[in-house]
Short mmCIF file of C-alpha atoms in Angstrom, two decimals:
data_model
loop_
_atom_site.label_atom_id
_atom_site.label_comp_id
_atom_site.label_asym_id
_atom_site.label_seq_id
_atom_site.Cartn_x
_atom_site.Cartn_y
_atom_site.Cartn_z
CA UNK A 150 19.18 85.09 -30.85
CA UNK A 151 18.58 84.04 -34.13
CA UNK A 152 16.29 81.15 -33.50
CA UNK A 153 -33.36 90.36 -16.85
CA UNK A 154 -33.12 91.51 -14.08
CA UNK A 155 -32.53 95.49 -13.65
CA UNK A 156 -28.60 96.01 -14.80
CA UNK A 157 -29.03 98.87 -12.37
CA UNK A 158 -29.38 96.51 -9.31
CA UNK A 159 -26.40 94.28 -10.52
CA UNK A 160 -24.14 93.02 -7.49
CA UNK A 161 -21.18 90.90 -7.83
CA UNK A 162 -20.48 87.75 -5.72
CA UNK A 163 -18.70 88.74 -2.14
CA UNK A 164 -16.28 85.90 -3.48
CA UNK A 165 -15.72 87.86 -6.92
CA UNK A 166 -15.43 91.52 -5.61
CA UNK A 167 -11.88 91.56 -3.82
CA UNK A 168 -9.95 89.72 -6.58
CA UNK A 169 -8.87 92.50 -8.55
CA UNK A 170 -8.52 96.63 -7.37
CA UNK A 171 -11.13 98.04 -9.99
CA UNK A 172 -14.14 95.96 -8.35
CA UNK A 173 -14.38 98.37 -5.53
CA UNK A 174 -16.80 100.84 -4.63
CA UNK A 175 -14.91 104.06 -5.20
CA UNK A 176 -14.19 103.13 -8.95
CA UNK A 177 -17.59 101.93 -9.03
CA UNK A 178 -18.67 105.31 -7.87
CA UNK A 179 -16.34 106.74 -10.25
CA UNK A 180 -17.42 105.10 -13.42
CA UNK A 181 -20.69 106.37 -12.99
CA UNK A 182 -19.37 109.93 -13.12
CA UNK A 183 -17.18 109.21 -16.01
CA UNK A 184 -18.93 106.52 -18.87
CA UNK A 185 -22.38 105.92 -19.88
CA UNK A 186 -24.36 103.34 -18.49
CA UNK A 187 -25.09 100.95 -20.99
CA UNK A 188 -24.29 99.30 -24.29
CA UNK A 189 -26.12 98.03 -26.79
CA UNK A 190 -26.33 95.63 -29.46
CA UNK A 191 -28.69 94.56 -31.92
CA UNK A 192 -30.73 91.22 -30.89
CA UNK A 193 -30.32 88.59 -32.31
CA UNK A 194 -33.66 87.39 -32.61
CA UNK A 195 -36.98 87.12 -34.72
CA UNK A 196 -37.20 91.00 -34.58
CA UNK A 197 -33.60 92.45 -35.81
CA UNK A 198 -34.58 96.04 -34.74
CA UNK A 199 -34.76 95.22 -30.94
CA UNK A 200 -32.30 96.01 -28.92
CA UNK A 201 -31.27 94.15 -26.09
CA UNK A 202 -29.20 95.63 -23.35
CA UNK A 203 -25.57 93.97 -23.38
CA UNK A 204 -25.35 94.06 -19.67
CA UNK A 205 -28.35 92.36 -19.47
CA UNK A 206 -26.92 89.70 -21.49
CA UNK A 207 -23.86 89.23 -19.99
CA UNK A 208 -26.20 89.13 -16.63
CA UNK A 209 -28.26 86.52 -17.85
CA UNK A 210 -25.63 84.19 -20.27
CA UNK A 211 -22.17 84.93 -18.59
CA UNK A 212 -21.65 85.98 -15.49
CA UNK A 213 -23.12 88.85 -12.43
CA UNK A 214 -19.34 89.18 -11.81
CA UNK A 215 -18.44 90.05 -15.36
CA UNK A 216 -21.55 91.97 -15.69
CA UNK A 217 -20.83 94.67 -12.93
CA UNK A 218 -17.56 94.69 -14.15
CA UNK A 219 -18.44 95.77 -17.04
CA UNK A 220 -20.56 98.30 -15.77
CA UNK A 221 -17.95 99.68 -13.30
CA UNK A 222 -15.85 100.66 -16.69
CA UNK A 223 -19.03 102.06 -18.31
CA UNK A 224 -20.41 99.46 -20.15
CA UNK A 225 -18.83 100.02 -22.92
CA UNK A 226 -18.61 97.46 -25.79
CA UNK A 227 -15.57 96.94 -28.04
CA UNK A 228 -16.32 96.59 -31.71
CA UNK A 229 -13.10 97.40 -33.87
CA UNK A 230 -9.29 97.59 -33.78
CA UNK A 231 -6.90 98.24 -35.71
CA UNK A 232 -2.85 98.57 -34.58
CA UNK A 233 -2.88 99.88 -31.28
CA UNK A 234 -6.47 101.25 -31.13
CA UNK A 235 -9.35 99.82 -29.89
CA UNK A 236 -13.04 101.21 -31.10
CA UNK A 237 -16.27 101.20 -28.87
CA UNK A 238 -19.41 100.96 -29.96
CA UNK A 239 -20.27 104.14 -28.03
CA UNK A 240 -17.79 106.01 -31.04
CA UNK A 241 -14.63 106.19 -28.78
CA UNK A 242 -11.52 105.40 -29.58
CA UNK A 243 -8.69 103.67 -27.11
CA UNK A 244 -5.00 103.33 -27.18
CA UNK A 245 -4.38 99.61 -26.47
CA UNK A 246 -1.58 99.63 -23.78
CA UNK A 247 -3.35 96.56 -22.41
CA UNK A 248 -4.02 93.43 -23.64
CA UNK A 249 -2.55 90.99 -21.49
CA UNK A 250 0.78 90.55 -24.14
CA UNK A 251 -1.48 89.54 -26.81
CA UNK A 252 -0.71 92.22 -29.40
CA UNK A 253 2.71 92.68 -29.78
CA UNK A 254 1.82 93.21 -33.54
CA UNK A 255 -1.22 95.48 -33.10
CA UNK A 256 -4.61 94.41 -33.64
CA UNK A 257 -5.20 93.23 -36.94
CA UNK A 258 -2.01 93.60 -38.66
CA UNK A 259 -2.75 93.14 -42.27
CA UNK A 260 -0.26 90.37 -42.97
CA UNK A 261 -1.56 88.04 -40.48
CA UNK A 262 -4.83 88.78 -41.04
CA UNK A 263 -3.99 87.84 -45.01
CA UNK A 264 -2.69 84.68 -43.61
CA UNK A 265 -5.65 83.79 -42.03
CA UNK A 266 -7.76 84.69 -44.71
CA UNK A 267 -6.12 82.83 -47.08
CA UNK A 268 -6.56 79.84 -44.97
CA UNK A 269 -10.16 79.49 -44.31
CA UNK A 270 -10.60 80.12 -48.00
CA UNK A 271 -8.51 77.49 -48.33
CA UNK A 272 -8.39 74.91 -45.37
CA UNK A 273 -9.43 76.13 -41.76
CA UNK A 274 -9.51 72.84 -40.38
CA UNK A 275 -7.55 69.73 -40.98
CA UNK A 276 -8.89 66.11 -40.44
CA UNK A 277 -5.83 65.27 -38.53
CA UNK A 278 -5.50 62.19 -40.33
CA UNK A 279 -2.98 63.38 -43.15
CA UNK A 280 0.25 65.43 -42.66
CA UNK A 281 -0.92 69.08 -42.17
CA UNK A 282 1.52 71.50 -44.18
CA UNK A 283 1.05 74.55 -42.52
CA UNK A 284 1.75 72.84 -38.90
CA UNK A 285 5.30 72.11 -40.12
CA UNK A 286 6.00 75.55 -41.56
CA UNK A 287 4.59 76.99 -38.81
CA UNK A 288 7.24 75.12 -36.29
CA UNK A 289 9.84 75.13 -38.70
CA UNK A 290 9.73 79.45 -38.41
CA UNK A 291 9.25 79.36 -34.77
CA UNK A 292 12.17 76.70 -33.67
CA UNK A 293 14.20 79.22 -36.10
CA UNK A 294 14.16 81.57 -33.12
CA UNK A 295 14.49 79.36 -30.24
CA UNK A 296 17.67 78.67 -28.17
CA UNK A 297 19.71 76.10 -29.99
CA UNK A 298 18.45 72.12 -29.93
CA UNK A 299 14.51 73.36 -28.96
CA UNK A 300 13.06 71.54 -32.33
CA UNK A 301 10.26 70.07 -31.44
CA UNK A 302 6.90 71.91 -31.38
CA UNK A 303 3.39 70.93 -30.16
CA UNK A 304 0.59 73.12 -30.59
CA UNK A 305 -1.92 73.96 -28.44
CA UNK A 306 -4.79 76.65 -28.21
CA UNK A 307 -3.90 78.54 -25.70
CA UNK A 308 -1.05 79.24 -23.08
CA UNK A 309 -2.65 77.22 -20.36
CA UNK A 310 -2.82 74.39 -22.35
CA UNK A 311 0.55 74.66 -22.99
CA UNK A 312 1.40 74.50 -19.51
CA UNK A 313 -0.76 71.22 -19.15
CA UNK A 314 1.47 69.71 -21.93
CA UNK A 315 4.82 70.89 -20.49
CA UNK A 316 3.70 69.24 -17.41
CA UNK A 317 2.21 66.30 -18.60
CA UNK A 318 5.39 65.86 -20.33
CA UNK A 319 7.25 65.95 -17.51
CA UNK A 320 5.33 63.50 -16.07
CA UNK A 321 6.40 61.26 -18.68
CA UNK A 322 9.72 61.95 -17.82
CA UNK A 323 8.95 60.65 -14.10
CA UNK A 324 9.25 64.09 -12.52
CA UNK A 325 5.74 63.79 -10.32
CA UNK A 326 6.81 66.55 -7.96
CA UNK A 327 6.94 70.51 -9.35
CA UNK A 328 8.58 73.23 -8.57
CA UNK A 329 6.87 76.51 -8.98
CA UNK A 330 7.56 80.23 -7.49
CA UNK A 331 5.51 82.54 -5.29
CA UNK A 332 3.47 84.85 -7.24
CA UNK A 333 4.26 82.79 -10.96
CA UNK A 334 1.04 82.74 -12.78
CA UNK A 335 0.79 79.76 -15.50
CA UNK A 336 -2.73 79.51 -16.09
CA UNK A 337 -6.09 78.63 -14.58
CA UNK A 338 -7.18 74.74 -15.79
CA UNK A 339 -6.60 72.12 -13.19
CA UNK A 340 -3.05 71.32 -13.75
CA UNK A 341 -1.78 74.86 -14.63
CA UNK A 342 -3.62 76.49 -11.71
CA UNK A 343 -1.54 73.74 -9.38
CA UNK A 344 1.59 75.92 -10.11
CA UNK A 345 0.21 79.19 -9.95
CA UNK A 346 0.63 80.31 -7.31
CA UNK A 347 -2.38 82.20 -5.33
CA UNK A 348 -4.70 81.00 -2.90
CA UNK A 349 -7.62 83.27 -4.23
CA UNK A 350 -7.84 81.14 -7.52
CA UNK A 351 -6.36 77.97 -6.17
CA UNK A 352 -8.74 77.76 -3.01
CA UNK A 353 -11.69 76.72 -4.74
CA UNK A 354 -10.29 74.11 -6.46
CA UNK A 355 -8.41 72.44 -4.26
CA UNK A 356 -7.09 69.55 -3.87
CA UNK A 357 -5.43 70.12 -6.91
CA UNK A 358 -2.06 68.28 -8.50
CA UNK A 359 -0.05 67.11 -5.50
CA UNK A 360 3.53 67.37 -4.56
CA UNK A 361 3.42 71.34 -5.45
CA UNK A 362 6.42 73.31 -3.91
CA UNK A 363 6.12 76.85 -3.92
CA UNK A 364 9.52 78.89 -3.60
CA UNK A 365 10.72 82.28 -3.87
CA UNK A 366 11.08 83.99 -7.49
CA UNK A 367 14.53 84.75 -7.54
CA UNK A 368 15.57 82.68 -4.40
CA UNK A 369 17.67 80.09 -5.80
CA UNK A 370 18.88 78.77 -2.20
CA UNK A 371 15.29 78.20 -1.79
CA UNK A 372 14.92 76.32 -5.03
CA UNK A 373 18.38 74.43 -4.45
CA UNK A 374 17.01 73.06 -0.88
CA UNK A 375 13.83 72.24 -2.75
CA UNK A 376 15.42 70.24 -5.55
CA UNK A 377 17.66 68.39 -2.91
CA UNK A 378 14.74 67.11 -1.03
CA UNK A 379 13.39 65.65 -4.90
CA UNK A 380 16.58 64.50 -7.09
CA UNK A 381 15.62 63.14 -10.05
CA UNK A 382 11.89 63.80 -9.46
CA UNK A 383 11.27 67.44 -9.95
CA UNK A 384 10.24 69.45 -12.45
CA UNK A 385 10.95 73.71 -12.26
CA UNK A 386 8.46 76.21 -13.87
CA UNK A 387 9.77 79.74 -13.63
CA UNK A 388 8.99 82.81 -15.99
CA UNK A 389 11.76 84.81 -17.13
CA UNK A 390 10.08 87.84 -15.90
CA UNK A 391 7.18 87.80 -13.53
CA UNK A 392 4.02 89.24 -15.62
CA UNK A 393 1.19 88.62 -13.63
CA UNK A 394 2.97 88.62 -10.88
CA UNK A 395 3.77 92.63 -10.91
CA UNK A 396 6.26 92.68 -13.26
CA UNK A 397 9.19 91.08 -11.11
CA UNK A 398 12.11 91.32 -12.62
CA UNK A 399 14.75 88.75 -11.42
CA UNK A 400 18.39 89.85 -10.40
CA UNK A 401 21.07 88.70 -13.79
CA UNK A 402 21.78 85.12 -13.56
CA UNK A 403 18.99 83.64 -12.16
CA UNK A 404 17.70 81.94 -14.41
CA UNK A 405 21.55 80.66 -15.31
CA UNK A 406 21.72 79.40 -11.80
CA UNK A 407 18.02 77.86 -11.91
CA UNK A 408 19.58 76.20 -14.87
CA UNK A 409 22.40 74.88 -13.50
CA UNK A 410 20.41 73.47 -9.91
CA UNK A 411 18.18 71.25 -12.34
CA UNK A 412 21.27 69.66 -14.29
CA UNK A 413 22.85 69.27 -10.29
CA UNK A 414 19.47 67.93 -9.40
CA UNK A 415 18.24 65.62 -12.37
CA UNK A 416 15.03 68.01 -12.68
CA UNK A 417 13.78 69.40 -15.85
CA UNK A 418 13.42 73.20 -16.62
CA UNK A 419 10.00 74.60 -18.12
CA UNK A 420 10.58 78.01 -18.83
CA UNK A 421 7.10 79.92 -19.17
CA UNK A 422 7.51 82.46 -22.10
CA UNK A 423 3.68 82.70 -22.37
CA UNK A 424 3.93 86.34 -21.42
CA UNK A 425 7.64 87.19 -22.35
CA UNK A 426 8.14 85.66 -25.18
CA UNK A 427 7.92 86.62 -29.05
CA UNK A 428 9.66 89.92 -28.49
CA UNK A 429 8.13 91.04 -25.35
CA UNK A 430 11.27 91.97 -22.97
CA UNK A 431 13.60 93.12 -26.37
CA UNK A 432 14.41 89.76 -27.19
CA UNK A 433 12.88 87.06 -28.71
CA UNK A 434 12.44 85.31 -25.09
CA UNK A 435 13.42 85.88 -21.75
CA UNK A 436 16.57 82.86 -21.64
CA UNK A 437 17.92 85.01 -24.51
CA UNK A 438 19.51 87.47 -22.19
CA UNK A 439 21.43 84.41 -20.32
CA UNK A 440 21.81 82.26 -22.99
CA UNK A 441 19.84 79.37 -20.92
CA UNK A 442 18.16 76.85 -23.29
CA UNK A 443 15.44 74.70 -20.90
CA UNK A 444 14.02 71.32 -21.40
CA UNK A 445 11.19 72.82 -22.59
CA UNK A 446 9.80 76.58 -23.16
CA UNK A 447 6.09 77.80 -23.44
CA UNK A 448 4.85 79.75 -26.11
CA UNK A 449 1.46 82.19 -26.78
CA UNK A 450 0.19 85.61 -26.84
CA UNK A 451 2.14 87.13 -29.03
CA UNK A 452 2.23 83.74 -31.21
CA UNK A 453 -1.37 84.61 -32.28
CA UNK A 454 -0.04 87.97 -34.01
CA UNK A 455 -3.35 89.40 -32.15
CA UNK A 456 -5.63 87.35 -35.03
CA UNK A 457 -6.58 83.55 -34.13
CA UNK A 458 -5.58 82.41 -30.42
CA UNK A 459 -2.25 79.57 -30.52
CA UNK A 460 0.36 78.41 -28.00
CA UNK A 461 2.63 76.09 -27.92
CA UNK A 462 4.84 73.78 -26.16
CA UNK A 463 8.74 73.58 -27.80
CA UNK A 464 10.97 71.19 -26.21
CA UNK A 465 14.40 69.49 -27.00
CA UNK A 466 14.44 66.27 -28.43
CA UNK A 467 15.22 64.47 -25.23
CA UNK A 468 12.44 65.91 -23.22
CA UNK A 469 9.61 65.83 -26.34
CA UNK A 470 10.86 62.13 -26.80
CA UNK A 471 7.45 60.67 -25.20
CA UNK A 472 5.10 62.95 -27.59
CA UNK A 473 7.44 62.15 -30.17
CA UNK A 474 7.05 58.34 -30.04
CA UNK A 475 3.58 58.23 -29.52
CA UNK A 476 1.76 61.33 -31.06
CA UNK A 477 -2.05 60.22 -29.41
CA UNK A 478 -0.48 60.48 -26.28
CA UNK A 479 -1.36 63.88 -25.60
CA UNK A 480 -4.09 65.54 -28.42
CA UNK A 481 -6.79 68.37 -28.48
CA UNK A 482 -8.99 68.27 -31.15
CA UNK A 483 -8.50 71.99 -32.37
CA UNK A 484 -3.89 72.04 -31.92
CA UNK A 485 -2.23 72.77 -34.25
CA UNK A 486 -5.71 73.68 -36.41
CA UNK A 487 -4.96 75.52 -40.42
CA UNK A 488 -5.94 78.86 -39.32
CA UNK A 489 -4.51 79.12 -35.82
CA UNK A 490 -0.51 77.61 -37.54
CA UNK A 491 -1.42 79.97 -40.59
CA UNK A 492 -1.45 82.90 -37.79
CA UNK A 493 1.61 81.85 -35.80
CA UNK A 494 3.60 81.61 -39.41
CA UNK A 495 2.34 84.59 -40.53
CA UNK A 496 3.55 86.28 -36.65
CA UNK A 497 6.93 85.18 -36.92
CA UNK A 498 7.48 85.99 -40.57
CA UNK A 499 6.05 89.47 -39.94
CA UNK A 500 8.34 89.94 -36.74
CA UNK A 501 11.40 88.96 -38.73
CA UNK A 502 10.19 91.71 -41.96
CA UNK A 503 9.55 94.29 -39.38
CA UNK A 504 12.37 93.71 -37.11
CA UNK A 505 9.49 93.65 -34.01
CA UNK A 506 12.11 92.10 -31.43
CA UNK A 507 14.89 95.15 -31.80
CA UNK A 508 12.03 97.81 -32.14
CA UNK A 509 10.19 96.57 -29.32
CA UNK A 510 13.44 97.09 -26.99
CA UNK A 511 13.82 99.90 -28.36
CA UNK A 512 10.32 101.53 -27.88
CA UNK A 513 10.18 99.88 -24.34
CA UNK A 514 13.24 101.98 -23.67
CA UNK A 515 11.53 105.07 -24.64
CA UNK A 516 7.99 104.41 -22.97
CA UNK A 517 9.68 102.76 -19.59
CA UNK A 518 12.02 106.03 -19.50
CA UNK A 519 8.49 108.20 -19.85
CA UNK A 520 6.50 106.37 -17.30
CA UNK A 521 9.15 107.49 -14.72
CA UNK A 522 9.33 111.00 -15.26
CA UNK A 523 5.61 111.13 -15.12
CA UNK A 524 5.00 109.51 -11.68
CA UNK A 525 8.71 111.25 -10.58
CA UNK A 526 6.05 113.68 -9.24
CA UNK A 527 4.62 111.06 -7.38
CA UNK A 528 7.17 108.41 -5.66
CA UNK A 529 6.59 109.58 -2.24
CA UNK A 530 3.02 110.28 -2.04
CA UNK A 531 1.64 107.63 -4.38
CA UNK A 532 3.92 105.65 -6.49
CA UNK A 533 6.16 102.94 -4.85
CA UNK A 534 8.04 102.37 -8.03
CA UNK A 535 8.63 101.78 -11.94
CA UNK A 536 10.15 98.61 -13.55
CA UNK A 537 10.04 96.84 -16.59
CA UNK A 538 11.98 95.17 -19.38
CA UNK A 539 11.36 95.74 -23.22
CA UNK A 540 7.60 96.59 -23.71
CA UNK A 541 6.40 94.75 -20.15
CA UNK A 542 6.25 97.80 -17.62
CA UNK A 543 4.91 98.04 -14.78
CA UNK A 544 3.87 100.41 -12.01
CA UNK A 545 3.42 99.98 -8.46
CA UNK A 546 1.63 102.07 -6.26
CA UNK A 547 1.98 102.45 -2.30
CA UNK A 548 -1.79 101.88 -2.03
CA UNK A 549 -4.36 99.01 -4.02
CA UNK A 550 -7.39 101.72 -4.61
CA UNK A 551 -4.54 103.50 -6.73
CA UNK A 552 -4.44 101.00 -8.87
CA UNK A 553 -8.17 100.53 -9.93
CA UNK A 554 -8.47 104.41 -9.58
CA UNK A 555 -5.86 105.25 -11.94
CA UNK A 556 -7.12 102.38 -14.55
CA UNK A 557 -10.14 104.24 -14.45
CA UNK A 558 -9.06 107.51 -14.91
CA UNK A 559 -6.88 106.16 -18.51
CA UNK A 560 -9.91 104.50 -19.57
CA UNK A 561 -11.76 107.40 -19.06
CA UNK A 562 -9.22 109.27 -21.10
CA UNK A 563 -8.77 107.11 -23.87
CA UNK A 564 -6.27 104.74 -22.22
CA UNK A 565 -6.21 101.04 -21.99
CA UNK A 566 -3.58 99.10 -19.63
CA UNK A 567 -4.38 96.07 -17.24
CA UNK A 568 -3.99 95.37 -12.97
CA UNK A 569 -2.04 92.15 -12.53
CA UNK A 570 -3.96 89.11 -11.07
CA UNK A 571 -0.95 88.19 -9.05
CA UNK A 572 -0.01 91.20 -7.79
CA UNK A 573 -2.89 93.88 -6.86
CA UNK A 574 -0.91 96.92 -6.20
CA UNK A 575 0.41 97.14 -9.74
CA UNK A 576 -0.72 98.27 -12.93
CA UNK A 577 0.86 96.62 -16.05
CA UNK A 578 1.64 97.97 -19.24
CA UNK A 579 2.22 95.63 -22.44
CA UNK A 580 2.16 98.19 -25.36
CA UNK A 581 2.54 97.00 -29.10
CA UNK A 582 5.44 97.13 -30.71
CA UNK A 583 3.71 98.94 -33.62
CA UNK A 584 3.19 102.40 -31.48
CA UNK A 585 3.92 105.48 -33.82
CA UNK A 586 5.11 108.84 -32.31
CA UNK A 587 1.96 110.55 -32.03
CA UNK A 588 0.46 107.66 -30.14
CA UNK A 589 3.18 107.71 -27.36
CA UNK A 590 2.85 111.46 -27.42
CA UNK A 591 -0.90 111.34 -26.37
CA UNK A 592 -0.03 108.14 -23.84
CA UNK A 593 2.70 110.11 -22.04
CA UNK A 594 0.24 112.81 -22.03
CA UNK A 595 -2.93 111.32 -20.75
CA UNK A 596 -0.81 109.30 -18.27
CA UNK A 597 0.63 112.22 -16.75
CA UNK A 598 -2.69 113.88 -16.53
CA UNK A 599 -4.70 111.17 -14.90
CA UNK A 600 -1.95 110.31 -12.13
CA UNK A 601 -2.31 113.87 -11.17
CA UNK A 602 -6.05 113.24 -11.01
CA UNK A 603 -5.62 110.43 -9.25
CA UNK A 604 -2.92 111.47 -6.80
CA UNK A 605 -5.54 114.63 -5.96
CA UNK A 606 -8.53 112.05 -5.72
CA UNK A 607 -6.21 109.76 -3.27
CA UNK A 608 -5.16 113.06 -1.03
CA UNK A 609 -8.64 113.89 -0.73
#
């Protein structure tokens, strides 16, 4: 569509360690083997040659957890990017396959990063008194590529906060109760983490928002029985694809008939495009495939072009009609900020120069075609399957430790990719669009090397 204590000693909370697969004591164990211990950076103190371990750092200023993560993938520290690499301050170099959907563009893509120089020279932050140019050009270029009547735009800093508008919003509206789906992941503030769905974040927190229904992601029976028991109260949240939740890809027409169950029902449709949005899955979002246009669609990531974090909430004019009316209804001091709308113009512009959305289903093509035949090998003994959509892959594996071993093992190579917080037996895959041949040549290569190091390490 068009539109101080020893590092060595470290331990993480119980609470922390089963969260995610690469917190456990086999990749632990193998870390050791494969990375150096420690990084360093200079201190910043009265002294500027001391050095001051960054474990220790992290230990003492952000977290244990973080901490012996960090250690577990060798304490490395990241320093420079460019495109798809990432450089450590050890002198490695890493092919970005990760990033958590961030950098569809690459790192530092020279366009947007002109953009955002330009800006602070010029105006990094407004005194949101006086009409802000670069606001309004900035949702003029994205509502350009949203589904038809989506013309309202309110920017936020990040895709949780988006999700806090959209259902804020919706409370507005008079739709108290939510709909959300087993396994959706939203984000982690108060009112986001309500409708994402896992006890292991949720627990802590709780009580959170109430009147929180939970259904199955591609059930709409479920969410039709749901809705009935809340006309004219509800409000759905649904991803078009399920990132964090292991890359669950729904059956065609779901989202068409999740559509059509909130027009039967009088509820209104969030559609979170945090994740799968901006060119992710091929297209410019997820509804493209179905032609759905919700009440309201979430935007981020890939908004940033991989330079100055932005999100956004884009709604019709019937659903944004209570932000619209009153615009210090719902505010953040840094939305909609110079530099962060300079970013997401600059993203947009660069995607429609470089033709990002065809290239990226394109390249997904390729690279979800290649992750196949490498772990063909391996369906029976190791890998349960392969699925993705544009360039959101992911790979799931008959056992958890395979997932945290075979992170490892691509790090260790020269590999970046992510686990999924919603779904521990599968590793994800979000590549950049900008991936030349040579790079995919030394991913399919390293890939196919470290699940057979991996699938030897499991057997044994």
């Amino acid at each position: 569509m068009t539109r101080s204590p020893d590092t060595t000693t470290v331990r993480a909370p119980e609470a922390a360690t089963p969260t995610t697969a690469v917190r456990t004591q086999e990749v632990a164990a193998r870390a050791e083997e494969a990375a150096p211990p420690t990084a360093a950076v200079p201190a910043q103190a009265s002294d500027p040659t001391e050095a001051t371990d960054l474990l220790d750092l992290y230990l003492r200023h952000i977290g244990s957890g973080r901490a012996v993560m960090g250690r577990v993938l060798g304490g490395m520290a990241e320093v420079r990017s460019e495109g798809p690499w990432i450089h450590t301050d050890d002198g490695r170099r890493l092919l970005d396959f990760g990033g958590y959907g961030v950098f569809i563009l690459g790192h530092r893509h020279p366009a947007v990063v002109a953009a955002v120089h330009r800006q602070i020279d010029a105006h990094p932050l407004a005194s949101r008194v006086f009409l802000e140019p670069v606001a309004a050009r900035a949702a003029q270029a994205l509502t350009a590529h949203t589904p038809p009547g989506m013309d309202y735009v309110h920017f936020v800093n990040s895709g949780a906060e988006a999700t806090e508008a959209a259902l804020k919003l919706a409370r507005a509206h008079g739709r108290n109760a939510v709909v959300t789906t087993r396994k959706g992941f939203h984000g982690k503030t108060l009112g986001a983490l309500s409708v994402t769905a896992n006890a292991t974040y949720q627990t802590p927190f709780q009580p959170l928002l109430p009147d929180i229904t939970q259904v199955g992601y591609g059930d709409a029976g479920e969410l039709k029985q749901a809705l009935a028991a809340r006309r004219d109260r509800a409000c759905v949240i649904v991803e078009p694809v399920q990132g964090e939740g292991g890359v669950h890809i729904p059956e065609p027409g779901y989202l068409t008939e999740v559509a059509a169950l909130c027009r039967e029902f009088g509820a209104l449709l969030v559609v979170d495009e945090i994740q799968t949005g901006m060119g992710r899955l091929g297209t410019w979002w997820g509804v493209d495939a179905e032609g759905v246009r919700p009440d309201m669609l979430l935007a981020g990531k890939g908004l940033s072009g991989g330079v100055v974090p932005v999100a956004a909430l884009v709604a019709t004019a019937e659903a944004y009609a209570p932000f619209s009316r009153d615009p210090y209804l719902h505010t953040s001091t840094f939305g909609a900020s110079p530099i962060a709308c300079a970013a997401a113009l600059a993203a947009v512009e660069t995607m429609e120069r470089e033709d990002t959305v065809p290239r990226a289903a394109t390249l997904g093509a390729r690279i979800l075609a290649g992750v196949r035949d490498a772990c063909a090998p391996y369906r029976e003994i190791l890998v349960r399957d392969v699925r993705g959509r544009g360039l959101l892959i992911g790979i799931e594996f008959s056992e958890e430790r395979a997932v945290g071993e075979l992170l490892l093992e691509l790090i260790t190579r020269g590999v970046l990719v992510n686990h999924s917080l919603n779904s521990t037996r599968v590793l994800r895959l979000t590549p950049p669009a900008v991936v030349a041949d040579d790079a995919l040549d030394v991913f399919f290569t390293t890939l196919a090397e470290a699940l057979h190091t991996t699938a030897a390490r499991m057997a044994g």
